[in-house]
Every structure is written in C-alpha cells, then in structure tokens.
Amino acid sequence: MTNGRALAKAYLEQQRLLGGDAVILPTAALAPGTPDLRPGSGKPASEALPPPGLSFDPPSGDLFAADPVQQARTLADVATLVADCTKCKLCEARTNTVPGEGPTDARLVVVGEGPGRTEDETGRPFVGKAGELLTKILGAIDFPREQVFICNVVKCRPPENRLPQYDEIAACVPYLFRQIELLKPTVILAMGGTAAQTMLNTKQSLGALRNQVHRFRGIPVIVTYHPAALLRNPNWKRPTWDDVRIARRILDS
Ligand code: SF4
C-alpha cells in the first residue's frame, strides 16, 4: 500500500467514524509473501498491521573494500573492531565499549540510543532499570531476552547520558549497519527517537514515526519509546505495548 493510499484510507475511516458513508477502495496488490493483515482482510482489526512508512536502503558494504567493518565476517569480528575503536570522541571517557549482545540467529533486533552508566561499567547493553523493563516488555510478547539481539546506535557512553551527537552517530553507525547485515533479522524494534531517526534516516519525531511499518533494507522497522523514557513517563507504557505487539504480529506472520 502506498503512503497516498494509506492516507486516503485513514481519511475515509475518519469520515466513516464521523457518520459518513462507507467507501470501499479497490484492493491493492500485496508483495509476494506478504501476509494479508490489512483492515478488511478478514483478520480482526486488532491484528491488522499499520500502514507502511519510510524506507531506508543505504548501500551494503563491499566485501572487497578496504574498510575493516565491511570485511567483518561475524558479530564477534564487529565487537573486536568496536573494542579498539577511536573514531569519535566518545572513546575518551568510556570504561567499556558496548557492542551489543544476543544470538547470531536472532529474529528480533532491538536498537537503542547508547550505553548508560551501568552499560559502560559492564560492557552489556540495556542493563539496570531500563534493561529490566526491556526484559519485561520482551517477555510480555513471549520473546525471552536471550532470543533477541540487543544493541545501540553508538557503542560508547555519551558523557552524562547526553544524546549522541551527529558526528558520533555518523562515525559509529557502520558497526550497527554491519551487525544488521550479518543478523538479517525478521523485525527491528527501534527504541527512542535517536534509534528511529538513525534507522530511517529522518528527522521526523518519534510520535510521527510510531504506528507504521517502516523498512530498513527491506526489513520491517517498528518504532517505539525507549524504556528509560517509560520509567520517566509511565503513560507511554500503553502505546509501547501496542507497538511491540505489532512487532510480534510480524514475527508470527
Ligand atoms: S562511539 Fe562508536 S565510533 Fe565512537 S569511539 Fe565508540 S565505537 Fe568508535
């Protein structure tokens, strides 16, 4: 479904709810292999996937290029490169790099913003209170944390937990993109504005990006709140639950 078509459907649904006559749009062709979970497809509305959103398709690496990140053949290779990386100023104050962790055959990849204090101390992503909440969120969709690859946009802690800066993201993102290239997951869950904007190459707000199925190199990307934000604002737990259930439906389809 195109963006225009999605907008038209949303508009017509709005009109219907306001009392207008129902309008049936001709059925658009689905891409081969795409499950038909659209409204009106016979599936309950709660199972329908939201409309498609942005698509970001950065060029893949050239294995014959001199860039060692592109030559990394495994996630462990990527982690080794990250451990010695000094490509941006975040290397100066780090205790440990935090490349990410999870099984090499993970179907779900969670991408956050960057390591915090506990992550910097341990070298592990999403530990501490936000990590505990992430574990609960994943458990709520029957996805044990051990089955998920969890990582961040930047692999070293920004001082005082500030947002990573543009040059730091630009320096670090080849590691993330290579990890995703090696993992080939079924779904990516981008948690927080930095992760969403990086995965989709956009400046749109998190609020504008939610409730759509975006694509990164063809892989569905679902955008939701970062667990640390949920700790500050529990009102976002409900929309987060809605978002992760979308990811679950894609994994189940
Ligand atoms: S944040 Fe990324 S690019 Fe910067 S030093 Fe750490 S690993 Fe290297």
PDB file of C-alpha atoms in Angstrom, residues 85-97 113-115 120 153-160 162-165 167-169 171-172:
ATOM      1  CA  CYS A  85      37.707   1.977  18.054  1.00  0.00           C
ATOM      2  CA  THR A  86      38.766   5.586  18.472  1.00  0.00           C
ATOM      3  CA  LYS A  87      36.790   7.011  15.563  1.00  0.00           C
ATOM      4  CA  CYS A  88      34.963   9.560  17.707  1.00  0.00           C
ATOM      5  CA  LYS A  89      35.481  11.415  20.976  1.00  0.00           C
ATOM      6  CA  LEU A  90      33.201   9.056  22.916  1.00  0.00           C
ATOM      7  CA  CYS A  91      36.189   6.713  23.197  1.00  0.00           C
ATOM      8  CA  GLU A  92      37.892   9.125  25.602  1.00  0.00           C
ATOM      9  CA  ALA A  93      35.747   8.608  28.707  1.00  0.00           C
ATOM     10  CA  ARG A  94      34.471   5.087  28.176  1.00  0.00           C
ATOM     11  CA  THR A  95      35.168   2.267  30.608  1.00  0.00           C
ATOM     12  CA  ASN A  96      33.983  -0.441  28.230  1.00  0.00           C
ATOM     13  CA  THR A  97      32.625  -0.496  24.731  1.00  0.00           C
ATOM     14  CA  GLU A 113      20.387   5.008  21.690  1.00  0.00           C
ATOM     15  CA  GLY A 114      23.670   4.464  23.534  1.00  0.00           C
ATOM     16  CA  PRO A 115      25.129   2.936  26.667  1.00  0.00           C
ATOM     17  CA  ASP A 120      29.531   1.384  30.388  1.00  0.00           C
ATOM     18  CA  VAL A 153      23.323   3.243  17.767  1.00  0.00           C
ATOM     19  CA  VAL A 154      26.581   4.308  19.456  1.00  0.00           C
ATOM     20  CA  LYS A 155      28.760   1.779  21.206  1.00  0.00           C
ATOM     21  CA  CYS A 156      30.389   4.057  23.811  1.00  0.00           C
ATOM     22  CA  ARG A 157      28.680   6.033  26.576  1.00  0.00           C
ATOM     23  CA  PRO A 158      27.990   9.711  25.876  1.00  0.00           C
ATOM     24  CA  PRO A 159      29.071  11.794  28.917  1.00  0.00           C
ATOM     25  CA  GLU A 160      26.284  12.425  31.446  1.00  0.00           C
ATOM     26  CA  ARG A 162      23.536  13.177  26.792  1.00  0.00           C
ATOM     27  CA  LEU A 163      22.200  12.425  23.313  1.00  0.00           C
ATOM     28  CA  PRO A 164      24.840  11.187  20.886  1.00  0.00           C
ATOM     29  CA  GLN A 165      25.893  13.970  18.524  1.00  0.00           C
ATOM     30  CA  ASP A 167      29.312  13.235  14.133  1.00  0.00           C
ATOM     31  CA  GLU A 168      29.404  10.473  16.764  1.00  0.00           C
ATOM     32  CA  ILE A 169      26.433   8.706  15.191  1.00  0.00           C
ATOM     33  CA  ALA A 171      31.234   7.560  12.945  1.00  0.00           C
ATOM     34  CA  CYS A 172      29.595   4.658  14.763  1.00  0.00           C
TER      35      CYS A 172
END
